[in-house]
Coordinates of C-alpha atoms and ligand atoms in Angstrom, one line a residue:
X1 CA 0.0 0.0 0.0
X2 CA 1.4 3.4 -0.9
X3 CA 1.9 5.6 2.1
X4 CA -0.4 8.6 2.5
X5 CA 0.9 12.0 1.6
X6 CA 0.9 14.5 4.4
X7 CA -1.3 17.6 4.0
X8 CA 1.9 19.7 3.6
X9 CA 3.2 17.4 0.9
X10 CA 0.1 17.6 -1.2
X11 CA -0.3 21.3 -0.6
X12 CA 3.3 21.9 -1.6
X13 CA 2.7 20.1 -4.9
X14 CA -0.4 22.2 -5.5
X15 CA 1.4 25.5 -4.8
X16 CA 4.4 24.5 -6.8
X17 CA 2.1 24.3 -9.9
X18 CA 0.8 27.8 -9.4
X19 CA 2.1 30.8 -11.3
X20 CA 0.9 34.3 -10.4
X21 CA -1.7 35.7 -12.9
X22 CA -0.8 38.8 -14.9
X23 CA -1.3 42.3 -13.5
X24 CA -3.9 44.8 -14.8
X25 CA -4.7 48.4 -13.8
X26 CA -8.1 49.1 -12.4
X27 CA -9.8 52.1 -11.0
X28 CA -10.1 52.3 -7.2
X29 CA -13.9 51.8 -7.5
X30 CA -13.3 48.4 -9.2
X31 CA -10.5 47.2 -6.9
X32 CA -12.4 45.8 -4.0
X33 CA -11.2 42.3 -3.2
X34 CA -8.3 42.4 -5.6
X35 CA -4.7 41.7 -4.7
X36 CA -2.1 44.4 -5.2
X37 CA 0.5 43.7 -7.9
X38 CA 2.7 46.7 -7.1
X39 CA 3.2 48.9 -4.0
X40 CA 0.8 51.9 -3.6
X41 CA 2.9 55.0 -2.9
X42 CA 1.4 58.1 -1.4
X43 CA 0.9 60.8 -4.1
X44 CA 1.1 63.5 -1.5
X45 CA 1.5 64.2 2.2
X46 CA -1.5 63.5 4.4
X47 CA -2.6 65.7 6.0
X48 CA -1.5 68.0 3.3
X49 CA -1.0 70.9 5.7
X50 CA -1.1 71.4 9.5
X51 CA -4.7 71.6 10.3
X52 CA -7.0 71.9 13.3
X53 CA -8.4 68.9 15.1
X54 CA -11.0 71.0 16.9
X55 CA -13.6 73.7 16.2
X56 CA -12.2 76.7 18.0
X57 CA -9.6 79.4 17.7
X58 CA -6.1 79.4 16.2
X59 CA -3.9 81.4 18.7
X60 CA -0.3 82.3 19.5
X61 CA 0.4 80.0 22.4
X62 CA 2.4 82.7 24.2
X63 CA -0.9 84.8 24.4
X64 CA -2.8 82.1 26.2
X65 CA -0.2 80.3 28.3
X66 CA -1.3 80.0 31.9
X67 CA -4.9 81.3 31.2
X68 CA -7.6 79.9 33.4
X69 CA -11.0 80.9 34.7
X70 CA -9.5 83.4 37.2
X71 CA -7.0 84.8 34.7
X72 CA -8.6 84.5 31.3
X73 CA -6.8 85.7 28.2
X74 CA -8.7 88.2 26.1
X75 CA -8.1 88.0 22.3
X76 CA -9.6 89.8 19.3
X77 CA -10.8 87.6 16.5
X78 CA -9.6 88.9 13.1
X79 CA -10.5 86.2 10.6
X80 CA -12.6 83.1 10.1
X81 CA -11.4 79.8 8.6
X82 CA -14.0 77.2 7.5
X83 CA -12.9 73.7 6.4
X84 CA -11.8 73.9 2.8
X85 CA -10.5 77.4 3.1
X86 CA -7.1 77.9 1.5
X87 CA -6.3 81.3 3.0
X88 CA -3.6 81.9 5.5
X89 CA -4.7 85.0 7.5
X90 CA -1.9 86.8 9.3
X91 CA -2.6 88.0 12.9
X92 CA -0.6 89.6 15.6
X93 CA -0.2 89.3 19.4
X94 CA -3.5 89.5 21.3
X95 CA -5.4 88.3 18.2
X96 CA -6.9 85.0 17.1
X97 CA -8.6 83.4 14.1
X98 CA -11.8 81.3 14.4
X99 CA -11.1 77.9 12.8
X100 CA -13.1 74.8 12.0
X101 CA -12.0 71.2 12.2
X102 CA -9.8 70.3 9.3
X103 CA -9.1 73.9 8.2
X104 CA -5.4 74.8 7.6
X105 CA -3.8 76.3 10.7
X106 CA -2.5 79.9 9.9
X107 CA 1.2 80.2 9.8
X108 CA 1.1 82.7 12.7
X109 CA -0.7 80.2 15.0
X110 CA 1.0 77.5 17.1
X111 CA -2.0 76.2 19.1
X112 CA -5.8 75.8 18.9
X113 CA -8.1 76.7 21.7
X114 CA -11.4 74.6 21.4
X115 CA -14.7 76.5 21.7
X116 CA -15.4 74.8 25.0
X117 CA -12.3 76.4 26.6
X118 CA -13.6 79.9 25.9
X119 CA -16.3 81.9 27.8
X120 CA -18.7 82.3 25.0
X121 CA -17.9 79.4 22.7
X122 CA -19.4 79.7 19.3
X123 CA -21.8 82.4 20.4
X124 CA -19.6 85.5 20.6
X125 CA -16.7 84.2 18.7
X126 CA -16.5 86.6 15.7
X127 CA -15.6 89.6 17.8
X128 CA -13.5 88.8 20.8
X129 CA -13.0 85.8 23.0
X130 CA -12.1 85.0 26.6
X131 CA -9.9 82.0 26.9
X132 CA -10.5 80.2 30.2
X133 CA -8.3 77.3 29.8
X134 CA -4.9 77.3 28.1
X135 CA -4.0 74.5 25.7
X136 CA -1.5 72.0 27.3
X137 CA 1.4 73.0 25.1
X138 CA 2.3 74.7 21.9
X139 CA 1.0 72.5 19.1
X140 CA -2.1 71.5 20.9
X141 CA -5.0 70.3 18.7
X142 CA -2.9 70.7 15.5
X143 CA -2.7 67.7 13.2
X144 CA 0.7 67.8 11.5
X145 CA 1.3 67.8 7.8
X146 CA 2.5 64.3 6.9
X147 CA 1.4 62.9 10.2
X148 CA -0.4 60.0 8.5
X149 CA 1.8 59.5 5.5
X150 CA 4.4 61.4 3.4
X151 CA 4.7 61.7 -0.3
X152 CA 6.3 58.5 -1.7
X153 CA 5.8 56.4 1.4
X154 CA 4.7 52.8 0.8
X155 CA 1.0 52.8 1.8
X156 CA 0.2 49.3 0.7
X157 CA 2.5 46.4 -0.4
X158 CA 2.2 43.9 -3.2
X159 CA 0.3 40.8 -2.1
X160 CA -2.1 42.8 0.1
X161 CA -5.9 42.3 -0.4
X162 CA -7.8 45.5 -1.1
X163 CA -10.4 45.3 1.6
X164 CA -12.3 48.4 2.9
X165 CA -9.4 49.7 5.0
X166 CA -6.8 49.3 2.3
X167 CA -9.1 50.9 -0.3
X168 CA -9.6 53.9 2.0
X169 CA -5.9 54.2 2.6
X170 CA -5.2 54.3 -1.2
X171 CA -7.9 56.9 -1.7
X172 CA -6.5 59.0 1.2
X173 CA -3.0 58.7 -0.2
X174 CA -4.3 60.2 -3.5
X175 CA -4.2 57.1 -5.6
X176 CA -7.0 56.4 -8.1
X177 CA -5.7 53.6 -10.2
X178 CA -4.1 50.5 -8.9
X179 CA -2.1 47.6 -10.4
X180 CA -3.8 44.4 -9.3
X181 CA -3.7 40.7 -10.3
X182 CA -6.3 39.3 -12.6
X183 CA -9.0 37.3 -10.8
X184 CA -8.6 33.6 -11.3
X185 CA -11.5 32.2 -13.4
X186 CA -12.8 29.0 -11.9
X187 CA -15.1 26.3 -13.2
X188 CA -17.1 24.3 -10.6
X189 CA -18.3 20.9 -11.6
X190 CA -20.3 18.4 -9.5
X191 CA -20.2 14.8 -10.6
X192 CA -22.6 12.1 -9.7
X193 CA -25.6 10.5 -11.4
X194 CA -27.5 10.7 -8.1
X195 CA -27.4 14.5 -8.0
X196 CA -30.4 16.7 -8.7
X197 CA -30.8 20.4 -8.7
X198 CA -31.7 21.9 -5.3
X199 CA -35.5 22.3 -5.1
X200 CA -36.1 19.1 -7.1
X201 CA -37.7 16.5 -4.8
X202 CA -35.1 13.7 -4.8
X203 CA -36.4 10.3 -6.0
X204 CA -35.1 7.2 -4.3
X205 CA -31.3 7.2 -4.6
X206 CA -31.1 10.9 -5.5
X207 CA -29.7 13.7 -3.5
X208 CA -29.5 17.5 -4.0
X209 CA -26.3 18.9 -5.4
X210 CA -25.1 21.1 -2.5
X211 CA -21.4 21.2 -3.5
X212 CA -22.2 23.6 -6.4
X213 CA -23.6 26.1 -4.0
X214 CA -20.8 25.5 -1.5
X215 CA -18.0 25.9 -4.0
X216 CA -19.6 28.8 -5.9
X217 CA -19.7 30.8 -2.6
X218 CA -16.3 29.7 -1.5
X219 CA -14.7 30.6 -4.8
X220 CA -16.2 34.1 -4.7
X221 CA -15.2 34.4 -1.2
X222 CA -11.6 33.7 -2.3
X223 CA -11.9 36.7 -4.6
X224 CA -12.0 34.5 -7.7
X225 CA -14.5 34.6 -10.5
X226 CA -16.9 31.7 -11.0
X227 CA -16.8 31.2 -14.7
X228 CA -19.0 28.2 -14.9
X229 CA -21.1 25.9 -12.7
X230 CA -21.9 22.6 -14.1
X231 CA -23.2 19.1 -13.1
X232 CA -22.4 15.9 -14.9
X233 CA -23.3 12.3 -14.4
X234 CA -20.9 9.4 -13.8
X235 CA -20.1 8.9 -17.5
X236 CA -16.4 9.8 -18.0
X237 CA -17.2 11.3 -21.4
X238 CA -19.0 14.1 -19.5
X239 CA -15.7 15.1 -17.9
X240 CA -14.0 15.9 -21.2
X241 CA -17.2 17.7 -22.4
X242 CA -17.2 19.9 -19.4
X243 CA -13.4 20.6 -19.7
X244 CA -14.1 21.8 -23.3
X245 CA -16.9 24.1 -22.0
X246 CA -14.5 25.4 -19.3
X247 CA -11.7 26.3 -21.8
X248 CA -11.3 29.8 -20.4
X249 CA -10.9 28.7 -16.8
X250 CA -7.6 29.0 -14.9
X251 CA -8.9 26.4 -12.4
X252 CA -11.4 23.5 -12.7
X253 CA -12.7 22.0 -9.5
X254 CA -14.5 18.7 -9.7
X255 CA -16.3 17.2 -6.8
X256 CA -17.0 13.5 -6.5
X257 CA -15.8 10.6 -8.7
X258 CA -12.2 10.5 -7.5
X259 CA -12.2 7.6 -5.0
X260 CA -12.2 3.8 -5.4
X261 CA -15.8 3.0 -6.3
X262 CA -16.8 1.3 -9.6
X263 CA -18.1 4.5 -11.3
X264 CA -15.7 7.3 -10.7
X265 CA -15.8 9.5 -13.7
X266 CA -13.1 12.0 -12.7
X267 CA -10.6 9.2 -12.1
X268 CA -11.6 7.2 -15.2
X269 CA -11.4 10.3 -17.5
X270 CA -8.3 12.0 -16.0
X271 CA -6.0 9.4 -14.4
X272 CA -3.5 9.7 -17.2
X273 CA -3.4 13.5 -16.9
X274 CA -3.6 14.3 -13.2
X275 CA -2.4 12.6 -10.0
X276 CA -4.7 10.7 -7.7
X277 CA -3.4 10.6 -4.1
X278 CA -4.4 9.6 -0.7
X279 CA -3.7 12.4 1.9
X280 CA -3.4 11.7 5.7
X281 CA -6.4 13.9 6.6
X282 CA -10.0 13.3 7.7
X283 CA -12.2 14.1 5.9
X284 CA -10.6 14.5 2.4
X285 CA -8.4 11.5 2.0
X286 CA -8.8 11.0 -1.8
X287 CA -7.4 14.0 -3.6
X288 CA -6.7 14.6 -7.3
X289 CA -4.6 17.4 -8.6
X290 CA -2.7 18.2 -11.8
X291 CA -2.0 20.7 -14.5
X292 CA -3.4 20.1 -18.0
X293 CA -1.2 20.7 -21.1
X294 CA -3.0 24.0 -21.6
X295 CA -2.0 25.1 -18.1
X296 CA -5.3 24.8 -16.4
X297 CA -5.1 23.6 -12.8
X298 CA -7.5 20.7 -12.1
X299 CA -8.7 19.7 -8.6
X300 CA -10.6 16.5 -8.1
X301 CA -12.1 16.7 -4.6
X302 CA -14.0 13.9 -2.9
X303 CA -17.7 14.2 -3.1
X304 CA -19.0 14.4 0.4
X305 CA -19.9 18.0 1.2
X306 CA -17.8 18.3 4.4
X307 CA -14.8 16.8 2.5
X308 CA -15.3 19.4 -0.1
X309 CA -15.4 22.2 2.4
X310 CA -12.2 21.0 4.1
X311 CA -10.4 20.2 0.9
X312 CA -11.2 23.6 -0.4
X313 CA -9.8 25.3 2.7
X314 CA -6.7 23.2 2.8
X315 CA -5.7 23.0 -1.0
X316 CA -8.0 25.0 -3.3
X317 CA -8.2 28.3 -1.5
X318 CA -4.5 28.7 -1.0
X319 CA -4.0 28.0 -4.7
X320 CA -6.6 30.6 -5.7
X321 CA -4.9 33.1 -3.4
X322 CA -1.4 32.2 -4.7
X323 CA -2.7 32.7 -8.3
X324 CA -3.6 36.3 -7.2
X325 CA -0.1 36.8 -5.6
X326 CA -1.6 37.0 -2.1
X327 CA 1.1 37.3 0.6
X328 CA -1.0 35.4 3.1
X329 CA -2.5 32.1 1.9
X330 CA -3.9 30.8 5.2
X331 CA -7.0 31.5 7.2
X332 CA -6.4 32.8 10.6
X333 CA -5.8 30.3 13.4
X334 CA -6.9 30.6 17.0
X335 CA -5.6 28.5 19.8
X336 CA -8.7 27.3 21.7
X337 CA -9.3 24.8 24.4
X338 CA -11.6 21.8 23.7
X339 CA -14.9 22.0 25.7
X340 CA -15.9 18.5 24.9
X341 CA -14.2 15.1 24.4
X342 CA -14.1 13.4 21.1
X343 CA -12.2 10.6 19.3
X344 CA -10.4 11.1 16.0
X345 CA -9.2 8.7 13.3
X346 CA -5.6 7.4 13.9
X347 CA -2.8 8.5 11.6
X348 CA -4.8 11.2 9.9
X349 CA -5.0 14.9 10.7
X350 CA -8.6 15.8 11.5
X351 CA -10.3 19.0 10.3
X352 CA -13.5 18.9 12.4
X353 CA -16.4 21.3 11.7
X354 CA -16.5 23.2 15.0
X355 CA -18.4 25.8 16.9
X356 CA -16.2 28.3 18.8
X357 CA -16.5 30.7 21.7
X358 CA -13.8 33.3 21.2
X359 CA -14.6 35.0 24.5
X360 CA -14.4 31.8 26.5
X361 CA -11.5 30.6 24.3
X362 CA -13.2 27.2 23.6
X363 CA -14.0 24.9 20.7
X364 CA -16.3 22.0 20.3
X365 CA -17.7 19.8 17.5
X366 CA -20.4 21.7 15.5
X367 CA -22.6 18.6 15.6
X368 CA -23.2 16.1 18.3
X369 CA -23.2 13.1 16.0
X370 CA -19.5 13.3 15.3
X371 CA -17.7 14.1 12.1
X372 CA -19.7 12.5 9.3
X373 CA -18.5 14.0 6.1
X374 CA -21.9 13.6 4.5
X375 CA -23.6 16.0 7.0
X376 CA -24.3 18.8 4.5
X377 CA -27.0 20.5 6.6
X378 CA -25.1 20.2 9.9
X379 CA -22.1 21.9 8.2
X380 CA -24.1 25.1 8.5
X381 CA -23.5 25.1 12.2
X382 CA -19.7 25.2 11.8
X383 CA -17.8 28.4 12.1
X384 CA -14.4 26.9 12.2
X385 CA -12.4 23.8 11.7
X386 CA -10.6 22.3 14.7
X387 CA -7.3 20.8 13.6
X388 CA -6.4 17.7 15.5
X389 CA -2.9 16.3 14.8
X390 CA -2.6 12.9 13.2
X391 CA -0.9 11.3 16.2
X392 CA -3.8 12.3 18.6
X393 CA -6.6 9.8 18.9
X394 CA -8.7 11.4 21.7
X395 CA -9.3 15.1 22.3
X396 CA -10.1 15.7 26.0
X397 CA -11.7 18.6 27.6
X398 CA -9.2 21.4 28.1
X399 CA -6.8 20.2 25.3
X400 CA -5.5 23.2 23.3
X401 CA -6.2 23.0 19.6
X402 CA -5.3 25.1 16.5
X403 CA -8.6 26.2 15.0
X404 CA -9.0 27.5 11.5
X405 CA -11.5 30.4 11.6
X406 CA -13.9 30.7 8.8
X407 CA -15.3 34.2 8.7
Ligands
AMP501 P1 -18.2 10.3 -4.4 O1 -16.9 10.9 -4.0 O2 -18.5 10.6 -5.9 O3 -18.2 8.8 -4.2 O4 -19.3 10.9 -3.5 C1 -19.3 10.6 -2.1 C2 -20.6 11.0 -1.5 O5 -20.8 12.4 -1.7 C3 -21.8 10.4 -2.2 O6 -22.7 10.0 -1.1 C4 -22.4 11.5 -3.0 O7 -23.8 11.3 -3.2 C5 -22.1 12.7 -2.3 N1 -21.9 13.8 -3.2 C6 -21.2 13.8 -4.3 N2 -21.3 15.0 -4.9 C7 -22.2 15.7 -4.3 C8 -22.7 17.0 -4.5 N3 -22.4 17.7 -5.5 N4 -23.6 17.4 -3.5 C9 -24.0 16.7 -2.5 N5 -23.5 15.5 -2.3 C10 -22.6 14.9 -3.1
MG502 MG1 -19.9 10.0 -7.1

């Protein structure tokens, strides 16, 4: 019997076959979820000038130093600066300029007195003011030019995903067009003569195709494009037909038909083109992967829905992210303590659908009935996969486990 591959061995073979997709330039509005191909450099300083962090008055600190309710500083207001104003009003000793949050601080000012530290606040502020509390120091309530970023600074690095925060950073840094990787185009193909479309009442021996829905969503979630979703029966001829339909794909993901049964269309059609392996994991032992002559990556995942979910996380998702040049290929892990006891298969690493409590720091099986890889409905209760090392056969209450978080 050939020894099982470790998860790392199979994953390394998959990742070795991946070349990063070409870069393209897109507008910021179209860049959500894309992966940066080049660094984003700040086009200007941010803030662009020293500006006020409060509504109040721009003052000379020397005029207000030590002021308090008993010894207020009296200043004459000589100008007004709303946000967006580009003027730089000059003023002398004993004078002040009313200023709104974000407006440029006049060159003559070196501190801001917020409205709430004056006697009249906004009410009497366009004539004269009485400062009843001095700012702590020169520079108080002034946001400095370049305090967030400076022209030419690296704001974002290649391999970063453009999520909401990254997109906002690019916008703030004055960048409107971004070099990103093309999205991988993925074909999702369910195999099995027993499968029917969701919503069709299954006759005896039939079952709804849930892998199509699962993979379509997982692929989108990995920021790849679902090119095609198809379903074929257990005739191997169907496999080549669907490969022809998926000619524009970068990646084709089959589910089912890879293991040792009598009618395994993926194995029968592709065993001369891609490798069929056994991997020391549970679920997900039978795995097929290879590269077609035209460069398309082909995954043959086992058919059971939980096996598909796990195989996707462990092999397919990292490959889809690597195609995009993503710097981080793995989901986040948390170290959590088991709150229940369960047994695991010997010699294989278990990825158990799990429920977690991040406040308590605990993890437990998502379903009471153990880890059946056919439990497609129960999978909905999982929010993570608990990873149990191959050499462990029983997880006991309190045991620490690495847990892969699925957002
Ligand atoms: P296979 O790997 O083809 O032997 O399939 C293993 C099990 O997974 C069988 O019970 C199949 O009915 C089930 N299965 C295969 N494909 C799907 C699918 N697309 N949706 C739901 N269950 C499936
Ligand atoms: Mg099958």
